[in-house]
Short mmCIF file of C-alpha atoms in Angstrom, two decimals:
data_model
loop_
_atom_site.label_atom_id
_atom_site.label_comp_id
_atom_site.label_asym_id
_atom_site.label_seq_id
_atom_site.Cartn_x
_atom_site.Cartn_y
_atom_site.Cartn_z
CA UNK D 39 -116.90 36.62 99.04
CA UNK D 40 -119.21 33.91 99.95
CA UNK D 41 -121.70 33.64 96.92
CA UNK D 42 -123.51 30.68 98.21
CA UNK D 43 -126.68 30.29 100.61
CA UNK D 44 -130.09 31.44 99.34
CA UNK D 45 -128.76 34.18 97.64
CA UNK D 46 -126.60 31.88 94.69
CA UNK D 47 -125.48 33.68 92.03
CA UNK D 48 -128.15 36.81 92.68
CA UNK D 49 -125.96 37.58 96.05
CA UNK D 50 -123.32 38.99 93.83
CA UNK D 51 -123.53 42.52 94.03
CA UNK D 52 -125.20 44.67 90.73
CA UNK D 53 -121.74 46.46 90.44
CA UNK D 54 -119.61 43.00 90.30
CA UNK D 55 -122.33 41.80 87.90
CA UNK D 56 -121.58 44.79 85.92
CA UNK D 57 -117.86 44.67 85.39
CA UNK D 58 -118.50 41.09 84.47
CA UNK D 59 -120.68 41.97 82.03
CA UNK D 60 -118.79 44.83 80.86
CA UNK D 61 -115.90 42.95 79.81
CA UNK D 62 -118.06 40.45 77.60
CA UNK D 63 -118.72 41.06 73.91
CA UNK D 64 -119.36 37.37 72.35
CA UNK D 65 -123.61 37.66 71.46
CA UNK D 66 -122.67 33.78 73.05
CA UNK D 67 -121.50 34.41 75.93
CA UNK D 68 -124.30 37.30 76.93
CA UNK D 69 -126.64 35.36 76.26
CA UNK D 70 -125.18 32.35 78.36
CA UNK D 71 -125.22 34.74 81.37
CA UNK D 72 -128.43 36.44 80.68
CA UNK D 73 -129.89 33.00 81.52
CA UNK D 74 -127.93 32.40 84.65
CA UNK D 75 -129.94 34.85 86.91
CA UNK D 76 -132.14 37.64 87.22
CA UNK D 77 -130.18 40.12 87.94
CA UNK D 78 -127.35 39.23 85.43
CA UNK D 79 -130.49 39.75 82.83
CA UNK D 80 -130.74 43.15 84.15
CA UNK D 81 -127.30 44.21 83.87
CA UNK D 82 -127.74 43.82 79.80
CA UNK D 83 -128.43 47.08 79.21
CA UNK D 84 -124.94 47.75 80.23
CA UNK D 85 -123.30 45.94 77.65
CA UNK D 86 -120.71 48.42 75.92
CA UNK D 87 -119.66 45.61 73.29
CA UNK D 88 -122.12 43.18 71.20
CA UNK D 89 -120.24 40.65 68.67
CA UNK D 90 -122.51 38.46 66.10
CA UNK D 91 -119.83 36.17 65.02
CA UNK D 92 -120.49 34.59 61.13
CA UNK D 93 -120.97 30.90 62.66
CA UNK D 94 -123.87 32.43 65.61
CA UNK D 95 -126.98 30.92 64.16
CA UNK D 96 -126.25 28.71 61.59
CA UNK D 97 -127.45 25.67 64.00
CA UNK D 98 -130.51 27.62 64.57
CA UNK D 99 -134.21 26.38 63.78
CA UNK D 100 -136.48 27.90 61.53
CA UNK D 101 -134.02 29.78 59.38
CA UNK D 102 -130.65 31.36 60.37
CA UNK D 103 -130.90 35.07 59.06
CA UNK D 104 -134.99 34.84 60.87
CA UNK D 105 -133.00 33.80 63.95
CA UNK D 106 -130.81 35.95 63.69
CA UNK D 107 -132.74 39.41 63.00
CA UNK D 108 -134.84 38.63 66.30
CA UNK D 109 -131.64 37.41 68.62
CA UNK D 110 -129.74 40.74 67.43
CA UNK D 111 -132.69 43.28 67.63
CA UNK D 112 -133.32 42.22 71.12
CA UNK D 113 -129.93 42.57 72.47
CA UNK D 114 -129.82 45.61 70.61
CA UNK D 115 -132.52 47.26 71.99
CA UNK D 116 -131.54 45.74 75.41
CA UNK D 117 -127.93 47.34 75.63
CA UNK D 118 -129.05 51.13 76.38
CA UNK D 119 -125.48 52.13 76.68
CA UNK D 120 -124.33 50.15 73.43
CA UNK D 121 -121.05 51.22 72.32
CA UNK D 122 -119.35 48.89 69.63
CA UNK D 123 -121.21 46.77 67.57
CA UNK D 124 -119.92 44.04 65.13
CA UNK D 125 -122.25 41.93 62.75
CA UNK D 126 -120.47 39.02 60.98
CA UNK D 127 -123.47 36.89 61.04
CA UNK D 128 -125.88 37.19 57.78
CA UNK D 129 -128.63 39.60 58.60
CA UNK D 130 -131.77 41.29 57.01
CA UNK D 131 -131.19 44.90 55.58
CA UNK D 132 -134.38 46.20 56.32
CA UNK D 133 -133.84 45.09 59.92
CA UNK D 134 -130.44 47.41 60.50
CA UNK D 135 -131.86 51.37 60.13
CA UNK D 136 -134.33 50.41 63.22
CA UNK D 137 -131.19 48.79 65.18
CA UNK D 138 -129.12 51.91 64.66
CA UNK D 139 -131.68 54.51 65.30
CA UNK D 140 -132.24 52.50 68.71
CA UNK D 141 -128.42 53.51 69.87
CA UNK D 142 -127.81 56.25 67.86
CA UNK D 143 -126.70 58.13 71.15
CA UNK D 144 -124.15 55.79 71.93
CA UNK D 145 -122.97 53.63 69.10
CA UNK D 146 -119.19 54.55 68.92
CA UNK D 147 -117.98 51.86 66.59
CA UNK D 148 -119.87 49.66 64.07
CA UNK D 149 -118.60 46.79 61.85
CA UNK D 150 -120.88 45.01 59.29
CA UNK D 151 -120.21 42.07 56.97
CA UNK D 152 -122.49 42.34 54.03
CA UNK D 153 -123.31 39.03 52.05
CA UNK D 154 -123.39 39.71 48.28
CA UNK D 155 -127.28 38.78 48.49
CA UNK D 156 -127.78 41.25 51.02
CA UNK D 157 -126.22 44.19 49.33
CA UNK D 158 -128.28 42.99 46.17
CA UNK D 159 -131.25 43.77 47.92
CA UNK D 160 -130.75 47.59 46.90
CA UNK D 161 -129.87 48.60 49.64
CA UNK D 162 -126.16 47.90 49.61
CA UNK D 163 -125.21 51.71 50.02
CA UNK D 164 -126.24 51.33 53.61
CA UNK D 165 -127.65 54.70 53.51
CA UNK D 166 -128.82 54.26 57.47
CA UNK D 167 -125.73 54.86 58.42
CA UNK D 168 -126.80 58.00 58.65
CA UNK D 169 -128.73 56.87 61.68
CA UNK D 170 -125.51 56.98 63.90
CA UNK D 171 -124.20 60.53 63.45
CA UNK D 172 -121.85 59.71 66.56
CA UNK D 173 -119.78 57.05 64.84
CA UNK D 174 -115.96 56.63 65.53
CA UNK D 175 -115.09 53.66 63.72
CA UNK D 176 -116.77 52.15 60.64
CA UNK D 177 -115.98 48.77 59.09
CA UNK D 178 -117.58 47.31 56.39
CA UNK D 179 -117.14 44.03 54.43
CA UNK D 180 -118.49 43.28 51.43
CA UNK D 181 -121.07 45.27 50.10
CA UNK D 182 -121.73 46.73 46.71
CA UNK D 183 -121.86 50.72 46.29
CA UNK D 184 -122.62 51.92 42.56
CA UNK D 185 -123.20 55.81 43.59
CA UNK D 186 -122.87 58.28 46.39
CA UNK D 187 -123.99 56.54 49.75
CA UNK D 188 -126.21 58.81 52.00
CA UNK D 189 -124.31 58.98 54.98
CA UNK D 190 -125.19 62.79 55.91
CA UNK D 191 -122.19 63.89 57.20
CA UNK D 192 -119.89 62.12 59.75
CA UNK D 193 -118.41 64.65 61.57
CA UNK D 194 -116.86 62.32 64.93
CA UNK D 195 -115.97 59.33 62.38
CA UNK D 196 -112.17 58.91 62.54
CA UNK D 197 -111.59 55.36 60.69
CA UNK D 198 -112.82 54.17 57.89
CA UNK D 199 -112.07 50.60 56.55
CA UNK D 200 -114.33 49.06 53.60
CA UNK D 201 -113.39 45.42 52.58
CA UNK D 202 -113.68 43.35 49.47
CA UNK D 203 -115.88 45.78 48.01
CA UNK D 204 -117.34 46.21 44.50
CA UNK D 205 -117.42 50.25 44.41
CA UNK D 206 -118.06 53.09 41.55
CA UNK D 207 -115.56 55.80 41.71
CA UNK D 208 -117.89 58.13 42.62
CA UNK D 209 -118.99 56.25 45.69
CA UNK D 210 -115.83 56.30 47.02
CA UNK D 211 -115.14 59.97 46.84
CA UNK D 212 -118.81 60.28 48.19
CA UNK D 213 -117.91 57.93 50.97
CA UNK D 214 -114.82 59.82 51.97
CA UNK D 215 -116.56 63.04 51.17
CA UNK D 216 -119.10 62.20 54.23
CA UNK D 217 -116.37 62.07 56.81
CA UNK D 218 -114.20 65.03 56.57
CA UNK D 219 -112.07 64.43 59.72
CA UNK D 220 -111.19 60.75 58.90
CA UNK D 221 -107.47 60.01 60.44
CA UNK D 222 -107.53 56.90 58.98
CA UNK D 223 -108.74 55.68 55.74
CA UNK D 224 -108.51 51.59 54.17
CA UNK D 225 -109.93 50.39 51.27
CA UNK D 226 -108.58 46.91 50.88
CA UNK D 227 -109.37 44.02 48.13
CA UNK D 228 -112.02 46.47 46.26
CA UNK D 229 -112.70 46.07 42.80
CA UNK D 230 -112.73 49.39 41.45
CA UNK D 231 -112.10 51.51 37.99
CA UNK D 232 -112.26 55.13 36.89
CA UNK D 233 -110.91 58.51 38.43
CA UNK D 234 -111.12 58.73 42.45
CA UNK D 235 -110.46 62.04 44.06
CA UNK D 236 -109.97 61.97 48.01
CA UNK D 237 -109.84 65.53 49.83
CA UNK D 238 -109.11 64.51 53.63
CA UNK D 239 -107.07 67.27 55.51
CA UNK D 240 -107.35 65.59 58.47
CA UNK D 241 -105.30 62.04 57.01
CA UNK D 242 -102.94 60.29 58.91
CA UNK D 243 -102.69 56.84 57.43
CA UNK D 244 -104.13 55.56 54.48
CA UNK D 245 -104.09 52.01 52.56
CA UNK D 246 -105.86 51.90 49.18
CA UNK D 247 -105.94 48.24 47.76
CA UNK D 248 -107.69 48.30 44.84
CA UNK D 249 -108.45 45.08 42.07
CA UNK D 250 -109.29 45.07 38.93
CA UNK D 251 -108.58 45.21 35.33
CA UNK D 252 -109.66 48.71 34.66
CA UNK D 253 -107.81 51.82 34.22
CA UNK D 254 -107.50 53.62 37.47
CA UNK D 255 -106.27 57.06 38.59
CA UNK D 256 -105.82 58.41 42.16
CA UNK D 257 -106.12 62.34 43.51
CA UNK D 258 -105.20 62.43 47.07
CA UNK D 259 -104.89 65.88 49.00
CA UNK D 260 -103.74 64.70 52.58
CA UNK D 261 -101.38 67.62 54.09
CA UNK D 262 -100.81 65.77 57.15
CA UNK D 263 -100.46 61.70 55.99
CA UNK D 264 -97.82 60.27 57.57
CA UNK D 265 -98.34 56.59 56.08
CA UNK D 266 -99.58 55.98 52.34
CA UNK D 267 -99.93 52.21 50.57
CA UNK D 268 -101.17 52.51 46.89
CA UNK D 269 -101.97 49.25 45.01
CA UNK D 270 -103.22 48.98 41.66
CA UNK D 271 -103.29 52.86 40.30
CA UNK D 272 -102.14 53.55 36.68
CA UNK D 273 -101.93 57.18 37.16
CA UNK D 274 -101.58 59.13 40.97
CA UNK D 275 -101.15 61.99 42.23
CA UNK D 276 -100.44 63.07 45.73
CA UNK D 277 -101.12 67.06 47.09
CA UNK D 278 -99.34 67.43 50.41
CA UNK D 279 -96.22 65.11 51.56
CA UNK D 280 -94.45 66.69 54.13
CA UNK D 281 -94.82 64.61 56.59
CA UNK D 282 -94.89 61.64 54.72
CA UNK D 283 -92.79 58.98 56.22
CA UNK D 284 -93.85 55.59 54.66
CA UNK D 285 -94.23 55.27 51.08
CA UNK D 286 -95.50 52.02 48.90
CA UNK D 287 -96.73 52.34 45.49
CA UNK D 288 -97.68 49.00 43.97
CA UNK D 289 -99.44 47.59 40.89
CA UNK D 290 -99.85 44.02 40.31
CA UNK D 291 -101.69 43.77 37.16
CA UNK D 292 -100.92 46.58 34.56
CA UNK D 293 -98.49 49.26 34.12
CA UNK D 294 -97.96 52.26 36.43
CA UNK D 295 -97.79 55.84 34.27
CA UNK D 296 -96.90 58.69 36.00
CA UNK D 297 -96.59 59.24 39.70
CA UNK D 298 -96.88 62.82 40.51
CA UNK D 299 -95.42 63.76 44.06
CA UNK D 300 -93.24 66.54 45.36
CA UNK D 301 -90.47 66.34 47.67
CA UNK D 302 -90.78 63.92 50.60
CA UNK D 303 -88.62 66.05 53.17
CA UNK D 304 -89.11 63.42 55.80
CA UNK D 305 -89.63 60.13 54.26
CA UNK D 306 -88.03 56.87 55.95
CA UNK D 307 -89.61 54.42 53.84
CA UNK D 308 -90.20 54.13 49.93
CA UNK D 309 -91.30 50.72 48.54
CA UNK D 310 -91.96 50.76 44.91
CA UNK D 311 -93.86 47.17 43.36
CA UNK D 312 -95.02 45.61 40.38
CA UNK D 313 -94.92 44.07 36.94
CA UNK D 314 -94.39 47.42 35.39
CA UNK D 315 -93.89 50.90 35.57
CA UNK D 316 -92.53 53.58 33.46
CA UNK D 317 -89.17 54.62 33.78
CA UNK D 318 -90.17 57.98 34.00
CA UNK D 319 -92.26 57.62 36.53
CA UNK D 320 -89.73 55.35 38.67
CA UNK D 321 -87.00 57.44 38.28
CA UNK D 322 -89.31 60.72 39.69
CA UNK D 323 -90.21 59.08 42.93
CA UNK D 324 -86.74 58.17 43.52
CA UNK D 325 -85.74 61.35 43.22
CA UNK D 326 -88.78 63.01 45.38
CA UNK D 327 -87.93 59.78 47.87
CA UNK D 328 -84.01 60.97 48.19
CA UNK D 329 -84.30 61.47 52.14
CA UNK D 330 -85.33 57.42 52.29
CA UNK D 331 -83.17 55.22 54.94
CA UNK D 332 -85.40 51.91 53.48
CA UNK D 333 -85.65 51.51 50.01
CA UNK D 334 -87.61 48.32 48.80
CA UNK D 335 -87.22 47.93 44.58
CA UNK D 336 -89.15 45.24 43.44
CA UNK D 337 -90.50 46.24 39.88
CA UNK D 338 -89.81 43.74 37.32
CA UNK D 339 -89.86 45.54 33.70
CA UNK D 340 -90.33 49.21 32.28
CA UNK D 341 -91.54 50.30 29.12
CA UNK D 342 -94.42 53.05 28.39
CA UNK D 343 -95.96 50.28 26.11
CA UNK D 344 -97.90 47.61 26.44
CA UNK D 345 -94.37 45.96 25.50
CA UNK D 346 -92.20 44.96 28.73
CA UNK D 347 -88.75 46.62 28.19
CA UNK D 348 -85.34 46.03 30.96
CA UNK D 349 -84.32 48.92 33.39
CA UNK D 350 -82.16 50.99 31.65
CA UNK D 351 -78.88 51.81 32.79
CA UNK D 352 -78.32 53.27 36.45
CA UNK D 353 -74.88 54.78 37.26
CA UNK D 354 -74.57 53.30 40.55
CA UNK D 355 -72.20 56.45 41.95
CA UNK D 356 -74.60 58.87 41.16
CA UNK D 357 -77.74 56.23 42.24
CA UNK D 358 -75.95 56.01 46.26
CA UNK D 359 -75.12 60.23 45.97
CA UNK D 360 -78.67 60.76 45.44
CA UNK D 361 -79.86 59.00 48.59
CA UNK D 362 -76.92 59.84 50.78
CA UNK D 363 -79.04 58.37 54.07
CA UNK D 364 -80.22 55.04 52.80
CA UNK D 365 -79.52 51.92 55.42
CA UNK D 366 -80.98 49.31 54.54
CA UNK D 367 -81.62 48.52 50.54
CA UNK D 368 -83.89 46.02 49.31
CA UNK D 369 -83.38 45.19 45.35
CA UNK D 370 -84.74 42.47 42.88
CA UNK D 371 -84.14 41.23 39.68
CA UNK D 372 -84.50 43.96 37.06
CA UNK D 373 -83.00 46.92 39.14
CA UNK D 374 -80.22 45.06 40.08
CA UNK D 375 -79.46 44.15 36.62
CA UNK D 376 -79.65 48.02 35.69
CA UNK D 377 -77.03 48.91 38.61
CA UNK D 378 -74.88 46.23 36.94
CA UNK D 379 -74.14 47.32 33.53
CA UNK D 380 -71.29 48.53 31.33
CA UNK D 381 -70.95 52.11 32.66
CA UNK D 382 -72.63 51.61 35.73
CA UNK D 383 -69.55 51.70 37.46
CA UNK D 384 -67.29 53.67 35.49
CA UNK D 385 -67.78 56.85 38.30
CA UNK D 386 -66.12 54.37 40.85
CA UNK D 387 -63.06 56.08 42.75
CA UNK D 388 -61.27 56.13 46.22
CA UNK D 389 -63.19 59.23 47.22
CA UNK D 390 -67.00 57.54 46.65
CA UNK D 391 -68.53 55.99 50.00
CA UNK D 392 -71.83 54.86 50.48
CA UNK D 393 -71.65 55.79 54.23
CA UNK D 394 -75.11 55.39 55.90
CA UNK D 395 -75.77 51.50 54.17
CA UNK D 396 -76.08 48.69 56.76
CA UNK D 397 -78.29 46.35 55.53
CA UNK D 398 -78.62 45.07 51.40
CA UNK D 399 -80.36 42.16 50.56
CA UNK D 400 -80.21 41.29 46.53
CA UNK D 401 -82.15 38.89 44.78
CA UNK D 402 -80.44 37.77 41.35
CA UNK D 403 -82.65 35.79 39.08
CA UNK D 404 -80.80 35.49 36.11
CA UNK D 405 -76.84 34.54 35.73
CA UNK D 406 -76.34 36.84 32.48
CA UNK D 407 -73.67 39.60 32.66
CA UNK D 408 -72.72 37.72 35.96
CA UNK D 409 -69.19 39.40 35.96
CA UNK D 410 -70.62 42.41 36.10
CA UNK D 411 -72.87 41.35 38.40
CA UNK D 412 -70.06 40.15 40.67
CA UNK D 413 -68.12 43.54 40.58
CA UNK D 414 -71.28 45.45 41.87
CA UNK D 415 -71.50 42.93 44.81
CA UNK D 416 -67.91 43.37 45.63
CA UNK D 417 -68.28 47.38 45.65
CA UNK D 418 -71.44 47.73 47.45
CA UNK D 419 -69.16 46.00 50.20
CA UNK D 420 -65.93 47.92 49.54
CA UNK D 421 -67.49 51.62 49.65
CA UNK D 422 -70.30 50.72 52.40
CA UNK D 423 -68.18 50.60 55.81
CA UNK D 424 -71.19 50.71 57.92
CA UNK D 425 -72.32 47.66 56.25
CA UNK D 426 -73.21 44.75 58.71
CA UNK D 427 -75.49 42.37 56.64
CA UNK D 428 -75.33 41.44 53.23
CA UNK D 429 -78.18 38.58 51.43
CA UNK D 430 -77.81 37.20 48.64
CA UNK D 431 -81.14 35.42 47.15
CA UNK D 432 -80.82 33.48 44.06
CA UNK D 433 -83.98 33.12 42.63
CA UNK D 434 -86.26 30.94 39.88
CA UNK D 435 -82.76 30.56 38.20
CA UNK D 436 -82.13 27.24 35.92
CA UNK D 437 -79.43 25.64 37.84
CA UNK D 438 -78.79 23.65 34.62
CA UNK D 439 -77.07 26.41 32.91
CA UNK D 440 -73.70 26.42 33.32
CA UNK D 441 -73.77 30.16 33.56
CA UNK D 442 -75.49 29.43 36.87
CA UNK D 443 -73.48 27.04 38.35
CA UNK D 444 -70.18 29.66 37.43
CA UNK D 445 -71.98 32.05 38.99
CA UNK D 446 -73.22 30.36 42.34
CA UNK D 447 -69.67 29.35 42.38
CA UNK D 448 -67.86 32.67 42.41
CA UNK D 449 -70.67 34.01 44.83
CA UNK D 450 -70.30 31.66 47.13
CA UNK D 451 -66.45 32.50 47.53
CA UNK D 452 -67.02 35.92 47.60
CA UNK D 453 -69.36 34.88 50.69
CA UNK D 454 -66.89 33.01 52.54
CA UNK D 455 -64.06 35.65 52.18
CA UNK D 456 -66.32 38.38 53.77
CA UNK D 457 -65.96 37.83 57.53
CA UNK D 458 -69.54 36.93 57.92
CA UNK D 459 -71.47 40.12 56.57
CA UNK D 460 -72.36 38.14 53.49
CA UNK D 461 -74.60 35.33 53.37
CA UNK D 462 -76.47 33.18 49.62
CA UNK D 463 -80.01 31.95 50.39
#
């Protein structure tokens, strides 16, 4: 195509100028080629995408956020057939309701970053939201909700994902309440206390991060979740996990209570984290988790105190029985230790066999009861004939002990005697 001659860059044809356009998002790089010709101009109102990246106008004159308003309301109002939108770039709230009203027909997906000052403006609940009744996607950084927003109700909205948040417990139920055919749901890095029920029957996936030194309980009735990541509950609940497949429960601050799940007929996954939980509640979600093939246990101490108390004994026969189709087992520190005690192995005979186990990786932070310790290494090889990889991770122990060195010595000749599957980092 010969784009020279009179013509220059206005001799390229309006439907090449549009599937230029079309793939450009970057507020930058529309603007760069609204300047290039006339009819590139003309093919803004095109423009399915519009990124505001945070760094857009901070070289600007008279005042970033002033810049800023007046750059993003006219591209706005230029792109008729706006689909996405995404605002890193501080903004004015009283500017936004008037730029989603303007493509309320065709705004599919919309991303904010809210600046602390912004969302102290009162207005943090971003109420004109309700201004885009055809949303898909909504992302959200940042703000500050203390009560129900007034969304309306989001019937098309499918994902949800609110970021670094402060929020109320009501807002979030109020939140999720607005969009009652959400498939996915995160709330990641929010500071957050108090009782949150969530009623979404449409769930697929769902990541609640929540921060905080506040007591905090979680209601969930998702029939059809298939995914669910928990961090920083004391007390949950979960209606509806049959075809839950991936399971983490976490709590990095604080004690976890009670866990309250049924059977998990088809779950592949269970990861259970933290400083503490109950025994109680550990020992329920292992046995609602039995169908696992990945189990991940990384709690450190139990105790239904504020005192932190050692696992108590687990008979490691009856432990491998339980979850007959476990591959690959991930356990640290205080769970090992409980596998390893006095009677743990006293159910140990020719007919046991943990037969689905390929993968174990062990982290050992102490060299107490290493004997013990020793013979539970040896039999997890001995009764797992599928096994292919065993790690051994010695961790945060004092290597000045001579407990330690005794024990790194014996390990590391069980290592070499086991044809390769075992392996100390």
């Amino acid at each position: 195509m010969d784009c020279g001659g009179d013509g220059g860059m206005d001799a390229l044809p309006d439907g090449v100028v549009q599937a230029i356009l079309s793939r450009l998002s970057s507020a930058r790089d529309v603007a760069a080629c609204a300047g290039v010709s006339r009819s590139w101009r003309d093919c803004v109102p095109f423009l399915p995408f519009l990124y505001f990246p945070r760094s857009a106008f901070d070289a600007a004159r008279g005042g970033g956020v002033a810049c800023a308003d007046d750059a993003i309301g006219r591209m706005v109002h230029a792109a008729a057939r706006l689909e996405e939108l995404v605002i890193y770039c501080p903004f004015s709230a009283a500017r936004l309701p008037r730029w989603l009203a303007a493509r309320s027909a065709s705004l599919r997906v919309l991303e904010l970053r809210v600046d602390s000052a912004w969302s102290g403006s009162g207005s943090g609940h971003l109420d004109c939201v309700a201004a885009a009744p055809n949303l898909e996607e909504l992302r959200l950084w940042g703000l500050t909700m203390t009560r129900e927003p007034a969304w309306g109700r989001l019937d098309r909205l499918r994902v949800l994902e609110i970021v670094g948040a402060s929020l109320a417990d009501l807002a979030v139920s109020g939140a999720v309440d607005a969009c009652p055919n959400l498939t996915d749901l995160a709330l990641l890095g929010c500071e957050c206390s108090g009782s949150v029920f969530l009623a979404t029957p449409l769930l697929q996936r769902c990541r609640l991060d929540f921060v905080g030194s506040g007591t905090c309980s979680l209601a969930l009735a998702a029939p059809l979740v298939e995914s669910l990541e928990v961090q920083g509950f004391n007390y949950i609940t979960l209606h509806g996990g049959d075809r839950l497949k991936r399971l983490t429960i976490s709590k990095n601050t604080g004690r976890v209570n009670t866990v309250g799940i049924d059977r998990l007929p088809v779950l592949e996954q269970l990861s259970l984290r933290g400083v503490q939980w109950s025994w109680g509640a550990v020992s329920h979600v292992l046995q609602c988790g039995a169908e696992a093939k990945h189990l991940v246990m990384k709690v450190e101490f139990c105790g239904d105190s504020d005192t932190l108390q050692p696992f108590p004994e687990v008979d490691l026969v009856e432990f491998f029985n339980s979850h007959p189709k476990l591959c690959k087992f991930e356990v640290h520190g205080a769970m090992f230790a409980s596998l390893c005690q006095k009677n743990s192995l006293k159910n140990l005979d020719s007919r046991f066999l943990i037969s689905s186990l390929e993968e174990v990786l062990i982290t050992v932070r102490s060299p107490l009861n290493a004997e013990q310790k020793l013979i539970t290494i040896e039999s997890l090889v001995r009764y797992s004939p599928m096994l292919r990889r065993m790690v051994l991770r010695i961790s945060q122990m004092k290597n000045c002990h001579e407990a330690a060195d005794e024990f790194f010595e014996e390990v590391s000749k069980f290592a070499h005697m086991s044809n390769g599957r075992v392996r100390i980092e």
